Amino acid sequence: MYIGVDYYPEQWPRERWETDLQLMKELGINVVRIAEFGWSIMEPEEGEFDFRLYDEAIELIHQYGFDIVLGTPTATPPAWLIEKYPEVLPVDDHGHVIGFGARRHYTVNSDVFQVLSKRIVKEMGKHYGNHPAVIGWQVDNEYGHEKSDRSYGEVDEKAFQNWLEKKYGDVQALNERWGTVFWSQTYTNWSQIPVPRKVYQEHNPSLLLDFDRFCADSYTKYNRLQVETLRQYVDERQFITHNFVYSGLAQDQKEIAKDLDFISFDNYPVWGGLADPISPAAIARQHDLCRGTKNGKGFWVMEELSGAQGWSQIGYLPRPGHLKLWTYQAMSRGAEAIVYFRWRAARFGTEQFCHGILDHDGKPRRKYDEVKEVIDSLRGFADDWIASDYSADVAFYHDPENEWAWQIQPQSDQFDYVKEFLRFYEPAHAMNVQGNIIRADEDLSKYKVVVVPIYFLTKTGFNDKLKKYVEDGGTVIFSYRTGVKDEDNVVTDKTLPGELADLCGIEVHEYESLRENKSSQVKGISGPLSGMEATVNVWCDYVEADTAEVLATYNDSWFQDKAAVTRNTYGKGTVYYVGCGLSPEMMNQLYTSVFTDTEVPFMESAENVEIVKRNCGEYDYLSVLNHDVEKGHDVSLPSGDWTDATTGDKYSKSLAIPRLGSVVLMKKK
Ligand code: GLA
C-alpha cells in the first residue's frame, strides 16, 4: 500500500529538504506527490524548460527511498503565458474575464491553452517519463473546481456552437428539441446560439443542460489531450490519474475516468469556514461515488485532510482520531492509497491556513504522531485489506445530467441535489447497508434493491431497464419529481410520473414546492408505515394511486385524500414511490421493511457508528468507525471470532469503541 504526503519543495529552502525527508522517513511514508503547481518553475519563459529544482528534489526524495507522483502543472498557467495569451483566461457568466492571480485561470476551450498544455506535459514526460522513482502522474489538479467548470467567453461560445452543430446536425432539429419557438428564440444559424451568460430572466432549460454537457465534454477532451501526450513519452509502468473533487460540477467524472488508469479523490470532510465536518454518510457517499466512477476499481485519496483547511476563512480543527477515522473510512470504501495534504502549512500565498502534518514552524507534534500511528496500524494487514472486495446489495442511481437539471431548475429554495440524494442514501448508511452508486449503463440484476432518488431528468433506456428489473422481481424505490423531463430537458406530455406511471401504479396530477419554513404532514395508513406520522418538507407530489397500495397519505385538510407513499406490484417485483421529502424516521421504517423483505443484510449501530464490510477468499473484514466526537459506543458484532487486524486482540459478540475510534476486525471464513 502507498501512503504518503503532498510536498512542495519549491516552497521551502533547499537546506530544509533533508530535514523534511528525514521526518518523512521516520513517519514511515513511501510516496510523495510534487509539482502540480510548478509550471512557472519548469517553463520560466515560453519554450524555455528548466527542471533543475525538481531534478534536485526528485533525486533527494529518491535517495530517501520514496516513490513519486508528478503533477502536470496546468492548473496554474504562468504570468508570461497570460500576458502573451490573454485569450486563455476564463470568463464568468456575467461576461467578466477571470484574471491572473490565483489558479485554474484557464478555459479548456482555448486552442492556445491546449497547445501550451501539451508542450509542458510533453517536456515533463520526456524528462521524467523513465525516472525510476516516478511511479505515476496526476494530470492537472481538481478539474472544474472553484467555479472553473464553466466558462462563458468567445472561445467557449464558438466551441459550444460547433459542439451543437455536431450533436444536432441541423439547426431546425435543435429548434424543435429545445422548443425555441418559446419567446421567439428560433435560431437560423449556429452562430446565433449564445453561451448562457446572464439574462434578466432564465435561459431555456434545454440550452442550459446542453451547455453543461458541452462543458463536461470539453474537460473530457482536455484530459484526454494530456493523457495521450504523456503516454507517448512515459514508461508504461507509470500510471496516469487525476484528483477529482466532489460531484456536481459540469463534468462527467466517469467519462474522464475512461482515459485514466484509476481515479484519485481529494477527501476533505471539513473545509474552509465549516463549523463541523460533513456527516459520515456524506463522506461515505463521496467514496462510493469514487468507487463507482471506474466500475468498482480502487482509487487513491491524493489529498487526505490532515489539518484545519481554508484560505481567508478556517473553521473546525480535526480532533485526535479524526485523521485515522477518515483514513480508515476511505480505505473501507475503496481507497487503495492515502496521500496526506499537506506535508507542512505554507508560510506565504493563498493557502497559509491550509494546515498540514507539520505547521508553519515545521515541528512534528500531534498530527505527525497521528499519521505515524495510522501508518504503523496499517502495516500488518493493509495490502490484503485493500485487495479485498466491497460487495453491495443496494444500488443508488446517480446521473450528473440529472444533477445538472436540478441545478438548472431546483424549483424549491429548499432543494439541494446532494441533500435530497442523502435523504435516500443516509438511512441505508445508518443501517450499515452496503451500497454502490451506479449510472444508467450498469447491470441492475446484481442488486436486491435499486434506489432511484429525484429521477427528474429521465433516460428512456434506463426507464426500460428499470421496468425489466422489476418485472424480473427487483425492488425499486422512486422519489418525488420522478419522470418529469426527457433527455432534452423538456417536460413530458404524459401524466406524471410520465413513462414510469405504469411501473409505479400511480398518477401525479398536482404537486407543490415547499419553500423555506414550509412543511406538510403525512400519516402511515398501511404496511410498514402504519401508525406513523411525520413532517415532510421540500416537496409534495399529491399522488393518485392506480394499481398501487397507499402506505401513507397527507395529513392535510386540503389533500388528505392524496397519497404520499405508495407500493406497487409490477411483474414479479415491487415499486415504492416516496412522493415527498419524508422524515428520516419514516425512511428508516420503510427501509427496514424493504430490506427485510428483500433480504438485504443490515446492522443496527449507534448513531454515527459506521460499519463497513469487505471480504476476500480467506477473511471477512469489518471496519468499525465511530464518528461520534463525544461518546464511545458498544458495538454488537456479527457472529464469530473477530481479531483486531492491528493489535491481534480478540473479540466476539461486541466491541467497545471509543469516541472517534476506528478499527478493522478480521475473521477467517
Ligand atoms: C484542494 C487542492 C489543493 C489545496 C487544498 C487545500 O484539494 O487540490 O491544491 O488547495 O484543496 O485544502
XYZ file of C-alpha atoms and ligand atoms in Angstrom, residues 6 8 33 36-37 103 138 140-142 145-146 243-245 265-268 270-272 302-305 307-311 341-342 350-351 353-355, ligand 1:
50
model
C 1.716 16.113 -0.743
C 6.014 21.389 -2.122
C 3.323 13.946 -4.708
C 1.301 20.062 -9.641
C 1.665 23.862 -9.410
C -5.283 29.311 -10.025
C -1.565 13.350 -11.767
C -3.819 18.923 -13.722
C -5.500 19.404 -10.317
C -9.203 19.141 -9.489
C -13.106 23.150 -9.034
C -13.608 26.666 -7.680
C -7.549 14.040 -8.447
C -11.270 14.798 -8.615
C -13.102 16.858 -6.110
C -10.039 11.956 -4.985
C -9.353 14.779 -2.545
C -11.068 13.949 0.743
C -11.880 16.973 2.863
C -14.317 19.694 6.588
C -13.010 22.711 4.680
C -12.912 26.463 4.942
C -4.470 12.000 -3.372
C -5.277 14.561 -0.725
C -6.436 13.353 2.690
C -7.088 16.184 5.073
C -5.180 19.695 9.403
C -7.689 22.544 9.531
C -8.080 23.811 5.977
C -9.071 27.112 4.467
C -7.964 30.289 2.796
C -2.465 17.040 2.380
C -0.156 18.686 3.008
C -3.329 31.913 -0.561
C -3.036 28.726 1.492
C -4.034 28.395 6.666
C -4.258 25.078 4.842
C -2.630 23.270 7.719
C -7.609 21.273 -2.840
C -6.414 21.413 -3.772
C -5.127 21.637 -3.060
C -5.318 22.603 -1.927
C -6.315 22.010 -0.954
C -6.459 22.898 0.255
O -7.874 19.951 -2.611
O -6.230 20.292 -4.604
O -4.210 22.214 -4.001
O -5.822 23.792 -2.430
O -7.555 21.901 -1.603
O -7.305 22.293 1.185
